[in-house]
PDB file of C-alpha atoms in Angstrom:
ATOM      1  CA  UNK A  23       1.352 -21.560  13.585  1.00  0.00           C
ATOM      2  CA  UNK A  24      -0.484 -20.292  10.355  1.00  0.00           C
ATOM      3  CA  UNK A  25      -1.632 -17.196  12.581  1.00  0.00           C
ATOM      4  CA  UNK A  26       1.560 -16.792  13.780  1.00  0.00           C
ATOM      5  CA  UNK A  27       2.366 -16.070  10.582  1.00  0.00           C
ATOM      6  CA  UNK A  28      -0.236 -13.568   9.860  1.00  0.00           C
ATOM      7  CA  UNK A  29       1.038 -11.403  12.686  1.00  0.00           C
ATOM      8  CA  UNK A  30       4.277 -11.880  11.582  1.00  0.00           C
ATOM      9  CA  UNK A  31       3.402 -10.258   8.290  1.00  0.00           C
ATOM     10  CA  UNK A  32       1.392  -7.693   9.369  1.00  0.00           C
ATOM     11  CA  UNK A  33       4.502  -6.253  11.136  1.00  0.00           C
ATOM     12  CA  UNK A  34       6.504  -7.016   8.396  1.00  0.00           C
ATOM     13  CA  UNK A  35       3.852  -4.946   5.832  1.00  0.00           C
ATOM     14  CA  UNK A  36       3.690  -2.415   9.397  1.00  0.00           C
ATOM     15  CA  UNK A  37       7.998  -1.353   8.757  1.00  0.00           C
ATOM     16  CA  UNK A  38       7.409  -1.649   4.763  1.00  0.00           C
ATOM     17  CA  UNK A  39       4.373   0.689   5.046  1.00  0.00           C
ATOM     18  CA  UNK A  40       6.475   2.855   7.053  1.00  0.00           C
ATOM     19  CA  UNK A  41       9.454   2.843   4.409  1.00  0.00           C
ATOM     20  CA  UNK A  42       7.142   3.567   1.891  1.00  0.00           C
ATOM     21  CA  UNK A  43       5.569   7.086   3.837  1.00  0.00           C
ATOM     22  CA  UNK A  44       9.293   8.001   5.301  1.00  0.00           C
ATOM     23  CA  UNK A  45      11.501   6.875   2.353  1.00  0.00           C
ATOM     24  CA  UNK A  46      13.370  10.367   2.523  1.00  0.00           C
ATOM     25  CA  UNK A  47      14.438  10.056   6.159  1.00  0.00           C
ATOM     26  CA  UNK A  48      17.274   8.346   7.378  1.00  0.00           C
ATOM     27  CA  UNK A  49      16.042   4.932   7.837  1.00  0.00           C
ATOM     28  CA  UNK A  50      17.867   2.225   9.137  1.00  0.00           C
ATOM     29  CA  UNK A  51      17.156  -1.233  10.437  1.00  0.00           C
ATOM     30  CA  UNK A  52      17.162  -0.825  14.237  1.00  0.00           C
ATOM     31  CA  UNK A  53      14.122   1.841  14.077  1.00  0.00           C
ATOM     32  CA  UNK A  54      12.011  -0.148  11.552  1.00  0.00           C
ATOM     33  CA  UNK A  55      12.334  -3.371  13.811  1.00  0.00           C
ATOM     34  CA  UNK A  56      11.285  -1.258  16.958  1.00  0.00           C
ATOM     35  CA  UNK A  57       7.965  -0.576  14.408  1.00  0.00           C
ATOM     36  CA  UNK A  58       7.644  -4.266  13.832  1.00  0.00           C
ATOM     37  CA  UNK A  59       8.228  -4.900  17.407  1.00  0.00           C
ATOM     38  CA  UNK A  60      11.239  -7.321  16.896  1.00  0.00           C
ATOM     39  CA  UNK A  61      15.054  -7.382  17.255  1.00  0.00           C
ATOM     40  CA  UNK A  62      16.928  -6.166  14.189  1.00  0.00           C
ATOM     41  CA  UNK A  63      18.400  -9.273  13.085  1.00  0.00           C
ATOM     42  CA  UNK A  64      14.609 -11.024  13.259  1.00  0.00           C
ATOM     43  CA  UNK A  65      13.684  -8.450  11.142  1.00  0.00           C
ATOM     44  CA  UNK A  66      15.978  -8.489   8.872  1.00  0.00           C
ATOM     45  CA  UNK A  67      15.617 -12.270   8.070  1.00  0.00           C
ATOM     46  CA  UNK A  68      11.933 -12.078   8.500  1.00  0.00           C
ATOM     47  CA  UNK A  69      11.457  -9.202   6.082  1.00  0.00           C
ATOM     48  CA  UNK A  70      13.632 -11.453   3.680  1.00  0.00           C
ATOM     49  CA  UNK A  71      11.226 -14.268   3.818  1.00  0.00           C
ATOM     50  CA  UNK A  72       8.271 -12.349   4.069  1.00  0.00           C
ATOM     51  CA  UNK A  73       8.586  -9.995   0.747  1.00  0.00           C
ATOM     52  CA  UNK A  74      11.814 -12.151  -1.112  1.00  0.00           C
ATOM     53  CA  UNK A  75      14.331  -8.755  -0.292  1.00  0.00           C
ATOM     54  CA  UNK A  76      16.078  -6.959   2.356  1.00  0.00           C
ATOM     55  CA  UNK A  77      14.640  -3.768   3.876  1.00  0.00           C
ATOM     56  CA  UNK A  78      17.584  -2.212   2.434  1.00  0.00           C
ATOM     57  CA  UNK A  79      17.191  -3.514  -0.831  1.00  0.00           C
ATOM     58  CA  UNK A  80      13.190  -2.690  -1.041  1.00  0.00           C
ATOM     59  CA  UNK A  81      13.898   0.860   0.439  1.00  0.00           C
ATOM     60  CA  UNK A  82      16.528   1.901  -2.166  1.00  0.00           C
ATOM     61  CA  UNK A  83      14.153   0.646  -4.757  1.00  0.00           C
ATOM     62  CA  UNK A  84      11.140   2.535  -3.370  1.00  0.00           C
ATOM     63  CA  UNK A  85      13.511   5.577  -3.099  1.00  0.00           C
ATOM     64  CA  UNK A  86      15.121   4.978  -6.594  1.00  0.00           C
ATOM     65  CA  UNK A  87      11.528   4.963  -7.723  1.00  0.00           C
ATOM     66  CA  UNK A  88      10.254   8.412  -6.488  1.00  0.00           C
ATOM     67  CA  UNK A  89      13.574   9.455  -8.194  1.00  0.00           C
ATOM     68  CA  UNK A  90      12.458   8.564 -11.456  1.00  0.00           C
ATOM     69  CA  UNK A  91       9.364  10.582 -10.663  1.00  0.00           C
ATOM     70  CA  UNK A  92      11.358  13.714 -10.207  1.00  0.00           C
ATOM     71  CA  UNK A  93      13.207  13.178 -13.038  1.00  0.00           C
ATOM     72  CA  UNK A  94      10.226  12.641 -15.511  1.00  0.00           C
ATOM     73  CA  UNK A  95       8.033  15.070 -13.975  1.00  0.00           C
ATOM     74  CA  UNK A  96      10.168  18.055 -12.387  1.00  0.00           C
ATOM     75  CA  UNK A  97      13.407  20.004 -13.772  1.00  0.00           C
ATOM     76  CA  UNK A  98      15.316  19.994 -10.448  1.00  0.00           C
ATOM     77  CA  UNK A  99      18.882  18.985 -10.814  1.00  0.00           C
ATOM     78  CA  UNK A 100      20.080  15.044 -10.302  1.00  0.00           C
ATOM     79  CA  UNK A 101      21.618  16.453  -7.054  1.00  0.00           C
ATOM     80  CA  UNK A 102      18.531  17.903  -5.551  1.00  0.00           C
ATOM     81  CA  UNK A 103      16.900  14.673  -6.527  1.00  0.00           C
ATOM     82  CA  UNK A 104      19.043  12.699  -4.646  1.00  0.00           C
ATOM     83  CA  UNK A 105      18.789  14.433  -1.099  1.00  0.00           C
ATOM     84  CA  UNK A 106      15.314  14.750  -1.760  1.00  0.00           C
ATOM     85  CA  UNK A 107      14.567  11.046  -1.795  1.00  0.00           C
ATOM     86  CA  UNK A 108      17.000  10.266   1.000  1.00  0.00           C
ATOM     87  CA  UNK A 109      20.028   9.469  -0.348  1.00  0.00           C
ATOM     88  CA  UNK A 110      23.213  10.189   1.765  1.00  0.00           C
ATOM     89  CA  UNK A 111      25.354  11.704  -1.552  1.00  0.00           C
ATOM     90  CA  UNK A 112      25.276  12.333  -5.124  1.00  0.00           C
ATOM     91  CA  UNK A 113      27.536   9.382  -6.413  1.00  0.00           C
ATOM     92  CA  UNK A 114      25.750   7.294  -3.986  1.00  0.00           C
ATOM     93  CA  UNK A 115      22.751   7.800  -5.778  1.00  0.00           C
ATOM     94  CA  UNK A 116      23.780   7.837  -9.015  1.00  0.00           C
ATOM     95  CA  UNK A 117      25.365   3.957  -8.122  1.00  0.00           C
ATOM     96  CA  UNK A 118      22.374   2.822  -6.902  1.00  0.00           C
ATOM     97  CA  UNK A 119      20.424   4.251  -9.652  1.00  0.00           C
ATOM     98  CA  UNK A 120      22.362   2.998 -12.328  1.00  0.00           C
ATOM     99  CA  UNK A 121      22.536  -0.453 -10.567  1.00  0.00           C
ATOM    100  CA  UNK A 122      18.647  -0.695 -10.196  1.00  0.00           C
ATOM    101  CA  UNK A 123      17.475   1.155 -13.343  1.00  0.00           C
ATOM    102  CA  UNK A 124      20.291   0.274 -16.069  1.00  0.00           C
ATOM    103  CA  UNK A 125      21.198   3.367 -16.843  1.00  0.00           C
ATOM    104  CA  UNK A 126      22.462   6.932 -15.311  1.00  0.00           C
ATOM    105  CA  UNK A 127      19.892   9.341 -13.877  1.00  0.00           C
ATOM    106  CA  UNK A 128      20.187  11.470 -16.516  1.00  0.00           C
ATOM    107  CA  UNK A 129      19.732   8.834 -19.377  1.00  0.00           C
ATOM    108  CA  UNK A 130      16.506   8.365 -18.129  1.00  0.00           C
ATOM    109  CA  UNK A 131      15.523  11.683 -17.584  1.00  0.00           C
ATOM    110  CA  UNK A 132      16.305  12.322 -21.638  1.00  0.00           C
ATOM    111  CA  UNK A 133      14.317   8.820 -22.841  1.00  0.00           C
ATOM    112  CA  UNK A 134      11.192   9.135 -20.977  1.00  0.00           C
ATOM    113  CA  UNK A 135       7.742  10.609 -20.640  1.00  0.00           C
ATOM    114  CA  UNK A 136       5.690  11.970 -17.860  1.00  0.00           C
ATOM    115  CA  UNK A 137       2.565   9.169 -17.222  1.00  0.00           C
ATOM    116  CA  UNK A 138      -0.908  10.019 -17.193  1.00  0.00           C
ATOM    117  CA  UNK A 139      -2.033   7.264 -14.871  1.00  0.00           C
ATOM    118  CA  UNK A 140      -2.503   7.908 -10.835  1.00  0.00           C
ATOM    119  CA  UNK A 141      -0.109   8.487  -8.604  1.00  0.00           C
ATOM    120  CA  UNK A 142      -0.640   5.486  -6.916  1.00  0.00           C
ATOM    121  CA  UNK A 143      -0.522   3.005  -9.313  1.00  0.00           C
ATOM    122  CA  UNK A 144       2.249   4.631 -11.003  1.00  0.00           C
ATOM    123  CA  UNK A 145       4.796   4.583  -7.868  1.00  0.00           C
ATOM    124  CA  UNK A 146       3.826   0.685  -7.142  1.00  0.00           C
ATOM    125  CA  UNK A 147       4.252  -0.252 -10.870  1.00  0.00           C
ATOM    126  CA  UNK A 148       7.218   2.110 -11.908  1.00  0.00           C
ATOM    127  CA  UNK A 149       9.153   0.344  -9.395  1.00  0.00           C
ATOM    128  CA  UNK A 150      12.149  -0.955 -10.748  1.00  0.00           C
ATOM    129  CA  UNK A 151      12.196  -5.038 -10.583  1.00  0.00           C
ATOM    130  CA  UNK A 152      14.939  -6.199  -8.074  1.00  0.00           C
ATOM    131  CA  UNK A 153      17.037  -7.658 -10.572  1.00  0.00           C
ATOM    132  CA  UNK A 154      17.025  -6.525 -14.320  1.00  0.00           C
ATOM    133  CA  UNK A 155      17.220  -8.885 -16.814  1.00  0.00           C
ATOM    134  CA  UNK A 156      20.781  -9.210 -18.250  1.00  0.00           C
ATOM    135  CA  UNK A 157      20.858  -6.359 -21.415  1.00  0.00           C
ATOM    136  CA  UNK A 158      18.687  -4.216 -20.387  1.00  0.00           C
TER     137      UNK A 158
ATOM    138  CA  UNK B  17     -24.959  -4.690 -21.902  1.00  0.00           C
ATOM    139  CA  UNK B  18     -24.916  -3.531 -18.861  1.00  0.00           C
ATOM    140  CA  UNK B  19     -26.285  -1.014 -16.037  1.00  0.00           C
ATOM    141  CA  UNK B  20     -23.707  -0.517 -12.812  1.00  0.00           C
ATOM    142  CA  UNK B  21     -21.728  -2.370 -10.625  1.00  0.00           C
ATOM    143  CA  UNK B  22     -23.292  -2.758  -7.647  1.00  0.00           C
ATOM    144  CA  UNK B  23     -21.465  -5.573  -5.686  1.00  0.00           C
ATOM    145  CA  UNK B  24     -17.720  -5.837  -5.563  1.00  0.00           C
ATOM    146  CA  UNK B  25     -15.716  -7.955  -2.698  1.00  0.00           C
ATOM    147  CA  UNK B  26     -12.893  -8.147  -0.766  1.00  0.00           C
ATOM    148  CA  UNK B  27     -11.410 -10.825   2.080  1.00  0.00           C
ATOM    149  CA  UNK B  28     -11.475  -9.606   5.492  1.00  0.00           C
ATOM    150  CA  UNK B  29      -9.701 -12.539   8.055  1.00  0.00           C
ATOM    151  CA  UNK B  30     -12.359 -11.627  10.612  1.00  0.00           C
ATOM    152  CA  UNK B  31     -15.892  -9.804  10.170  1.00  0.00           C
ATOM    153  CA  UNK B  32     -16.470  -8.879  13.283  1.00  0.00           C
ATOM    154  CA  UNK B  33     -13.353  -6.582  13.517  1.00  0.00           C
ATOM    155  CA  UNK B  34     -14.020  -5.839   9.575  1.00  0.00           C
ATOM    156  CA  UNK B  35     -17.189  -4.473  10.886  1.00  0.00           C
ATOM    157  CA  UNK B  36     -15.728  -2.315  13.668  1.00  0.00           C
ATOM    158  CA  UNK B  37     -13.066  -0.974  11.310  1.00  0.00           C
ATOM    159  CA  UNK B  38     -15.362   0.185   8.418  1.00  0.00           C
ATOM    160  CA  UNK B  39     -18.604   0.556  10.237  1.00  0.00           C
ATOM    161  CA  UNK B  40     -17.014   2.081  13.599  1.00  0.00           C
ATOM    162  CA  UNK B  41     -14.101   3.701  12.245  1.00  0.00           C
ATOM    163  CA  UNK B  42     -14.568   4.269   8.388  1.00  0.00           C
ATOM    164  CA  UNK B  43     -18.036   5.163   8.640  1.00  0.00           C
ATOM    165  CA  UNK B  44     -19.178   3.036   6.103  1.00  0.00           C
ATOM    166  CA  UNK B  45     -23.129   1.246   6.693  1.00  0.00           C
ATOM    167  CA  UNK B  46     -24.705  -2.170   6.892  1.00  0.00           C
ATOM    168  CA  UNK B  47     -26.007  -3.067   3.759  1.00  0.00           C
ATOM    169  CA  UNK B  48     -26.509  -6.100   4.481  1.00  0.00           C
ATOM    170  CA  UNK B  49     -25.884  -9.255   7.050  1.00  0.00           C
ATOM    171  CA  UNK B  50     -27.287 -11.954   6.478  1.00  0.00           C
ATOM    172  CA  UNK B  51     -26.289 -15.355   8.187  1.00  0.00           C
ATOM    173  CA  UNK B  52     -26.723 -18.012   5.438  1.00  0.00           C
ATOM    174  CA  UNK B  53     -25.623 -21.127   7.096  1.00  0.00           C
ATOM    175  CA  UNK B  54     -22.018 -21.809   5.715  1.00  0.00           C
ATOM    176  CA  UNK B  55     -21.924 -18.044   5.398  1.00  0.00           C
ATOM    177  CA  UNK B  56     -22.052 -14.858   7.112  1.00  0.00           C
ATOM    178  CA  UNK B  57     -22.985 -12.252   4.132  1.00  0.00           C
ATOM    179  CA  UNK B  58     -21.827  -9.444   5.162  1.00  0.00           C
ATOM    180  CA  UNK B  59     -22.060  -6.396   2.845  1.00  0.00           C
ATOM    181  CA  UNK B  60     -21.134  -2.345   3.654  1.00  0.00           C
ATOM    182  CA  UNK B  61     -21.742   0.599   1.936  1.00  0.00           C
ATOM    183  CA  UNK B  62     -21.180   4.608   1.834  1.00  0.00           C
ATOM    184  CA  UNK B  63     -24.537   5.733   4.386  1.00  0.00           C
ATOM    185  CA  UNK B  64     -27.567   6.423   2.089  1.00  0.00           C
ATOM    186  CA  UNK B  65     -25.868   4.539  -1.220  1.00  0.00           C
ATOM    187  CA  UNK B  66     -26.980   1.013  -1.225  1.00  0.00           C
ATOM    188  CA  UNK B  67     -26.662   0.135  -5.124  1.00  0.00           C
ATOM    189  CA  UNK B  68     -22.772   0.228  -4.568  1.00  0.00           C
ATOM    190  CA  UNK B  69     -22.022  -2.614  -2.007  1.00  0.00           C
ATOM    191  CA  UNK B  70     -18.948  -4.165  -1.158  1.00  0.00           C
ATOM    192  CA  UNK B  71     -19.085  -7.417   0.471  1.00  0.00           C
ATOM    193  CA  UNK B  72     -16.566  -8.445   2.974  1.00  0.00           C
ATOM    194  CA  UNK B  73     -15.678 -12.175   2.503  1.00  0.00           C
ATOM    195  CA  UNK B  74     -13.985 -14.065   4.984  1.00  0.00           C
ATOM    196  CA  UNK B  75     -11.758 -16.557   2.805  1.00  0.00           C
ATOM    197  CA  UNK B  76     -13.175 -20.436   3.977  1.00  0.00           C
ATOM    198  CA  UNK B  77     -14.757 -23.936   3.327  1.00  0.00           C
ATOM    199  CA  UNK B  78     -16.777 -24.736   1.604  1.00  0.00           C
ATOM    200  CA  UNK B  79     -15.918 -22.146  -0.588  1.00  0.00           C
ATOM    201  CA  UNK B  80     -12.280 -23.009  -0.203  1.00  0.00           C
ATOM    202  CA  UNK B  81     -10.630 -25.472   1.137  1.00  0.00           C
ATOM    203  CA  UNK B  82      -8.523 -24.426   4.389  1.00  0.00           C
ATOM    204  CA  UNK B  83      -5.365 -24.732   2.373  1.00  0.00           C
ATOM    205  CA  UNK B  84      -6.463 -22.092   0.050  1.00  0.00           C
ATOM    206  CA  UNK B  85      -8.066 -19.953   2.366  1.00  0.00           C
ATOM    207  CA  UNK B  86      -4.328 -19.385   4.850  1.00  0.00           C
ATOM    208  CA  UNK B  87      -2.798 -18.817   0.873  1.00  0.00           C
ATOM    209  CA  UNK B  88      -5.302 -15.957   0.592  1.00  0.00           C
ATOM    210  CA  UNK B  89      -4.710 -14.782   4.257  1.00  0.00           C
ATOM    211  CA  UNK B  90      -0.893 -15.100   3.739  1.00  0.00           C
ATOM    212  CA  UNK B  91      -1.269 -12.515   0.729  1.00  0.00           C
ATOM    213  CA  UNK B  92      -3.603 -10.484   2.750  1.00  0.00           C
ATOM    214  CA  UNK B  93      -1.575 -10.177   5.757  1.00  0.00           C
ATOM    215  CA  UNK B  94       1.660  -9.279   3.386  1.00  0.00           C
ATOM    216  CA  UNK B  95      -0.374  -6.365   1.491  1.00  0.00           C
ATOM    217  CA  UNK B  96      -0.505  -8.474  -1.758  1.00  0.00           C
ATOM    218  CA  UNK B  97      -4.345  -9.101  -2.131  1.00  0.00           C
ATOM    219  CA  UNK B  98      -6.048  -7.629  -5.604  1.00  0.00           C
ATOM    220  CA  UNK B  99      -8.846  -6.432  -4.043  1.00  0.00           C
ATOM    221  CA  UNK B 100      -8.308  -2.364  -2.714  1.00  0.00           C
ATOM    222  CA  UNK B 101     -11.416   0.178  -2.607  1.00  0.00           C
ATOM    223  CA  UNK B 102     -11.146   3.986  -3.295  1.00  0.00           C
ATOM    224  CA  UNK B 103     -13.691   6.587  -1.527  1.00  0.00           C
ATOM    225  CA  UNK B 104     -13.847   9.845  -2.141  1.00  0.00           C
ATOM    226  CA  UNK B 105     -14.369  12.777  -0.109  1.00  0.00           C
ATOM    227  CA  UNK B 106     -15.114  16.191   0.446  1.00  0.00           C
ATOM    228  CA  UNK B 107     -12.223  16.648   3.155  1.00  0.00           C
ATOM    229  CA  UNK B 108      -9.286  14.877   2.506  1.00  0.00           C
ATOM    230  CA  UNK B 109      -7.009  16.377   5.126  1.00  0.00           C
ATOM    231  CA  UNK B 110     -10.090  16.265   7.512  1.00  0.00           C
ATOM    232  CA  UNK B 111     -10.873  13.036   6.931  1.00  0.00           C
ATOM    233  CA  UNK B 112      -7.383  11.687   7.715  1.00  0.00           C
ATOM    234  CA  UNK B 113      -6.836  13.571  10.980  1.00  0.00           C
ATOM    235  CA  UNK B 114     -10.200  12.015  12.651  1.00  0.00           C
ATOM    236  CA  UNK B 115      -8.546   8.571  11.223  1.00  0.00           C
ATOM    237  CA  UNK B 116      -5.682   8.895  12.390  1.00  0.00           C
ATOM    238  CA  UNK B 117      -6.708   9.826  15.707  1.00  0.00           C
ATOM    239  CA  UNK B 118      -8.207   6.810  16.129  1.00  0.00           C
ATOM    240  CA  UNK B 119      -5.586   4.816  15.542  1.00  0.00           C
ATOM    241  CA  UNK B 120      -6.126   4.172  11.634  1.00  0.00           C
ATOM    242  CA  UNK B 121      -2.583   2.888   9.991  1.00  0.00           C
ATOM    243  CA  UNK B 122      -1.982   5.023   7.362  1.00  0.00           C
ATOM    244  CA  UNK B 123       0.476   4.440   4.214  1.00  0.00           C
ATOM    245  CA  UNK B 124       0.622   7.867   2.830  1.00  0.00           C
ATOM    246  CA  UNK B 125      -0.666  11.368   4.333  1.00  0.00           C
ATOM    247  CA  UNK B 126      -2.650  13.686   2.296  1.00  0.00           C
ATOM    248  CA  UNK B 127      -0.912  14.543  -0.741  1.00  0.00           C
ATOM    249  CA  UNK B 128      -1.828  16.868  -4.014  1.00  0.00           C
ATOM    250  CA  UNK B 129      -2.227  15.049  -7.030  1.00  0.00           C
ATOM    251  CA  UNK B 130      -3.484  16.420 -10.320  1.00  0.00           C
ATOM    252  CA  UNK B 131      -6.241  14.666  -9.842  1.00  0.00           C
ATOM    253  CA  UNK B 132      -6.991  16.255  -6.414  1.00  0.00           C
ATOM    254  CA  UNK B 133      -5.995  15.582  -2.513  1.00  0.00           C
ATOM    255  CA  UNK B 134      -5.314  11.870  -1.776  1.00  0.00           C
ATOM    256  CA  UNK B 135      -3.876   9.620   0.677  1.00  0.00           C
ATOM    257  CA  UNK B 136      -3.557   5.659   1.145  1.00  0.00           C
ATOM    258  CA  UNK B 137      -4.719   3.696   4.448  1.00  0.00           C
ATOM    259  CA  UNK B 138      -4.183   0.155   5.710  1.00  0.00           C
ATOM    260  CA  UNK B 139      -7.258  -2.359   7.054  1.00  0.00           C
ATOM    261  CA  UNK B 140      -6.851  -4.227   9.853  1.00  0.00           C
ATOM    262  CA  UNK B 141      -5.840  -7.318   7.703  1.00  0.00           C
ATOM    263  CA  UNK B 142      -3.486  -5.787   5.216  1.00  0.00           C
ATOM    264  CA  UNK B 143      -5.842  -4.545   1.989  1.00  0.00           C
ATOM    265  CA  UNK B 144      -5.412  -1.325   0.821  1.00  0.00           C
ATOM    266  CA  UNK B 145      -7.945   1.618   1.091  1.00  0.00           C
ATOM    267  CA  UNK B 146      -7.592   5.060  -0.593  1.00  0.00           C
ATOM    268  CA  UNK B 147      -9.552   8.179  -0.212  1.00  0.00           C
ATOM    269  CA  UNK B 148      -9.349  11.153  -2.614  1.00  0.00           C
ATOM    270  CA  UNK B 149     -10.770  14.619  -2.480  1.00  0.00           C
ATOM    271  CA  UNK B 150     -11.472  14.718  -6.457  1.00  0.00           C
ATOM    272  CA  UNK B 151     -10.549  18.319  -7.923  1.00  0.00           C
ATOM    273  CA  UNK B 152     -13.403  19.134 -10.503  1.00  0.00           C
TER     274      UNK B 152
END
């Protein structure tokens, strides 16, 4: 049972892992479940209970935070930005953006500073939380 | 106060197969293992650098109780564990293709920082492993 459950996450972390190399392709749930070697309604479900959101929740935060990367750290227009991290269109991404962050893309560009930390501790912990706090 | 670190730890689910992963694969030594009863001591290091050792614990009574040890596992197995190592090398991209040849998981290919060349792996439990080839 418990090790049962250690697989199971291990395929889970296997489809988030790939999410987090391959954010900027078109991802959807059928091809991560083939990774996790499970139908795409387990997987959906499982990756629920697993990590508390839906793949399609975690990989529009993951891609809404390289965004903010590009925007702090790079001049390239709010369009570019938004292919680049695999969004579909421009108002698609500025939705989700606004919905995850608080605020537009280019709010955020003009309030904040380029971190001096690495790379990989800034993408995990510039992540925007799944739900901001009401007023923020 | 003080002089180095020279031990640091993190939970593997099964030595044996942490031994084939960063013994055979990694290329990591034995720096020590040592069966002490209740405990297998098991401790690598980078070849020729035994005053930085990393001991790979296998989570367990007495220690723990079992109850404790499947919460640690559970956070293993879901990528959540504190404990992550960074290595550094003098072939980043190098290092990576022999790695992932042999069937290493990675979660990021080699990428430029300003810091220098880096990329993120996965052991076969879940922890997180980085390797960077430091610009100076």
């Amino acid at each position: 049972m418990n090790r049962a459950t250690e697989e199971s996450n291990r395929r889970m972390l296997r489809a988030r892992d790939a999410m987090d190399r391959g954010y900027a392709e078109p991802l959807d749930v059928p091809a991560l479940a083939r990774i996790a070697h499970v139908s795409p309604a387990h997987f959906a479900r499982t990756f629920r209970a697993t990590f508390g959101e839906t793949p399609h929740r975690y990989l529009q935060r993951r891609r809404v935070e390289r965004a903010m990367a590009l925007l702090r750290e790079t001049d390239r227009s709010v369009t570019e930005i938004s292919f680049a991290v695999g969004f579909g269109s421009p108002g698609t991404f500025s939705r989700t953006f606004r919905d995850i962050v608080g605020r537009s893309p280019r709010a955020y560009r003009k309030e904040t500073a380029s971190l001096t930390v690495p790379t990989c501790f800034a993408m995990a912990w510039t992540r925007p939380a799944d739900a901001p706090a009401a007023g923020d | 106060m003080f002089n180095a670190i020279t031990h640091s730890q993190i939970y593997v689910l099964d030595q044996d197969q942490a031994l084939d992963f960063y013994v055979g694969k990694l290329g990591l030594e034995v720096a020590a293992d040592i069966d002490l009863g209740p405990m297998r001591w098991l401790a690598v290091c980078v070849p020729g650098h035994p005053e930085r050792q990393i001991l790979l614990e296998k989570p367990g009574p007495p220690a723990t109780s079992e109850e404790t040890a499947q919460q640690v596992r559970d956070l293993v197995t879901k990528g959540a564990m504190g404990g992550w190592l960074i290595l550094t090398t003098d072939d980043c991209r190098g290092t990576y293709e022999k790695l992932l040849a042999q069937g290493v998981e990675f979660t990021e290919e080699p990428t430029e920082r300003p810091y220098g060349t880096d990329c993120g792996l996965r052991d076969p439990f879940g922890n997180r492993i980085r390797f960077t080839q430091p610009k100076f």
